Coordinates of C-alpha atoms in Angstrom, one line a residue:
X25 CA 32.9 -25.7 29.8
X26 CA 31.6 -22.4 28.1
X27 CA 28.1 -22.1 27.0
X28 CA 27.5 -20.5 23.6
X29 CA 24.4 -18.6 22.4
X30 CA 22.3 -20.4 20.0
X31 CA 23.4 -19.9 16.4
X32 CA 19.9 -18.3 15.4
X33 CA 20.4 -15.6 18.2
X34 CA 23.9 -14.9 17.0
X35 CA 22.7 -14.5 13.4
X36 CA 19.7 -12.3 14.4
X37 CA 21.3 -8.8 14.1
X38 CA 18.8 -6.4 13.4
X39 CA 19.0 -2.9 12.0
X40 CA 17.2 -0.6 14.6
X41 CA 13.7 0.6 13.4
X42 CA 13.5 4.2 12.8
X43 CA 11.2 5.9 15.2
X44 CA 8.4 7.9 13.9
X45 CA 8.9 11.8 14.1
X46 CA 6.9 13.0 17.2
X47 CA 3.4 14.2 16.4
X48 CA 3.6 12.8 12.8
X49 CA 1.3 10.1 12.0
X50 CA -1.2 8.7 9.4
X51 CA -4.6 7.5 10.9
X52 CA -5.9 4.1 9.8
X53 CA -8.9 4.3 7.6
X54 CA -12.1 2.9 8.7
X55 CA -13.4 -0.4 7.1
X56 CA -16.3 -0.1 4.4
X57 CA -17.6 2.2 2.0
X58 CA -16.6 5.5 3.8
X59 CA -12.9 4.5 3.9
X60 CA -12.2 6.4 0.4
X61 CA -13.9 9.6 1.7
X62 CA -11.8 9.5 4.8
X63 CA -8.7 8.9 2.5
X64 CA -9.7 12.0 0.5
X65 CA -10.0 14.2 3.8
X66 CA -6.5 13.0 5.0
X67 CA -5.0 13.7 1.7
X68 CA -6.4 17.2 1.0
X69 CA -7.3 18.4 4.5
X70 CA -5.1 16.6 7.1
X71 CA -6.1 15.0 10.3
X72 CA -6.0 16.0 13.9
X73 CA -3.6 18.9 13.7
X74 CA -1.6 17.5 11.0
X75 CA -0.7 18.7 7.6
X76 CA -2.6 17.1 4.7
X77 CA -0.7 14.2 3.3
X78 CA -0.4 15.9 -0.1
X79 CA 1.6 18.8 1.5
X80 CA 4.1 16.5 3.6
X81 CA 7.7 17.4 3.3
X82 CA 9.5 14.5 1.6
X83 CA 11.6 14.0 4.8
X84 CA 8.5 12.6 6.6
X85 CA 7.9 9.7 4.1
X86 CA 11.3 9.0 2.7
X87 CA 14.7 8.0 3.8
X88 CA 14.6 6.3 7.2
X89 CA 10.8 7.2 7.5
X90 CA 9.8 5.2 4.4
X91 CA 9.3 2.2 6.6
X92 CA 6.9 4.0 8.7
X93 CA 4.6 6.2 6.7
X94 CA 5.5 5.7 2.7
X95 CA 3.1 2.8 2.2
X96 CA 0.0 4.5 3.9
X97 CA 0.7 7.9 2.1
X98 CA 1.5 6.3 -1.1
X99 CA -1.7 4.3 -0.9
X100 CA -3.6 7.4 -0.4
X101 CA -1.9 9.1 -3.4
X102 CA -2.6 6.3 -5.7
X103 CA -6.2 6.2 -4.7
X104 CA -6.8 9.9 -5.0
X105 CA -4.6 10.9 -7.9
X106 CA -6.5 13.2 -10.4
X107 CA -6.4 10.5 -12.9
X108 CA -8.6 8.3 -10.8
X109 CA -10.6 10.6 -8.6
X110 CA -12.2 13.2 -11.0
X111 CA -10.9 16.8 -10.7
X112 CA -14.2 18.0 -10.4
X113 CA -15.0 15.6 -7.5
X114 CA -18.2 14.2 -8.7
X115 CA -18.7 11.4 -6.2
X116 CA -21.5 9.7 -8.6
X117 CA -19.1 9.5 -11.6
X118 CA -16.3 8.3 -9.3
X119 CA -18.4 5.5 -7.9
X120 CA -19.7 4.6 -11.4
X121 CA -15.9 4.4 -12.4
X122 CA -14.9 2.6 -9.4
X123 CA -17.8 0.6 -7.8
X124 CA -15.2 -1.1 -5.8
X125 CA -14.8 1.9 -3.6
X126 CA -18.0 0.9 -1.8
X127 CA -16.3 -2.4 -0.6
X128 CA -13.4 -0.5 1.0
X129 CA -10.3 1.4 0.2
X130 CA -8.1 -1.8 -0.3
X131 CA -10.6 -3.0 -3.0
X132 CA -10.4 0.3 -4.5
X133 CA -6.7 0.4 -4.9
X134 CA -6.9 -3.2 -6.2
X135 CA -9.2 -2.0 -9.0
X136 CA -7.0 1.0 -9.8
X137 CA -3.9 -0.9 -10.2
X138 CA -5.5 -3.5 -12.1
X139 CA -6.9 -1.0 -14.7
X140 CA -3.7 1.3 -14.9
X141 CA -1.7 1.0 -17.9
X142 CA 1.5 2.0 -16.1
X143 CA 1.0 -0.8 -13.4
X144 CA 2.8 -3.7 -14.3
X145 CA 2.0 -6.8 -12.1
X146 CA 5.3 -8.8 -11.6
X147 CA 4.6 -12.3 -11.0
X148 CA 7.4 -14.2 -9.1
X149 CA 8.3 -17.5 -10.8
X150 CA 9.8 -20.4 -9.2
X151 CA 13.1 -21.7 -10.4
X152 CA 11.4 -25.1 -10.8
X153 CA 8.9 -23.7 -13.2
X154 CA 5.2 -23.0 -13.1
X155 CA 3.0 -25.1 -10.9
X156 CA 1.7 -26.7 -14.1
X157 CA 5.1 -27.5 -15.2
X158 CA 6.0 -28.8 -12.0
X159 CA 3.0 -31.1 -11.9
X160 CA 3.8 -32.4 -15.5
X161 CA 7.2 -33.2 -14.2
X162 CA 6.0 -35.1 -11.2
X163 CA 3.6 -37.1 -13.4
X164 CA 6.5 -38.0 -15.9
X165 CA 8.7 -39.0 -13.2
X166 CA 6.3 -41.2 -11.5
X167 CA 5.1 -43.0 -14.9
X168 CA 7.0 -46.3 -15.8

């Protein structure tokens, strides 16, 4: 009698994860109101013997490396583009425009994306309709 591996083990063929480039990394941001300032520093000045994120060669955040660094670098870029962070770097003006920055970097990104005319929020829809449509269908089905 031969023993076969469980079906789920056979189906779980994974693509090997790309390993980061040695010495290339993006530090996590601190929590709270200082996060956006650290993001500015990482974008413009770099961190711990590392090129500023704005000067990274595309090979460091695209291709196989996109799963490793693209999101973090893209978030820093979105939050610090000249259309959001004033070119003259006036912190008071920036904080008046985006008070969410004092809550943390994720809150700032959410605010920027919500106000961006080019940001299109794509809502996923169920093949069974919206929650309201599903509720009304259930109530129709259960009524005599």
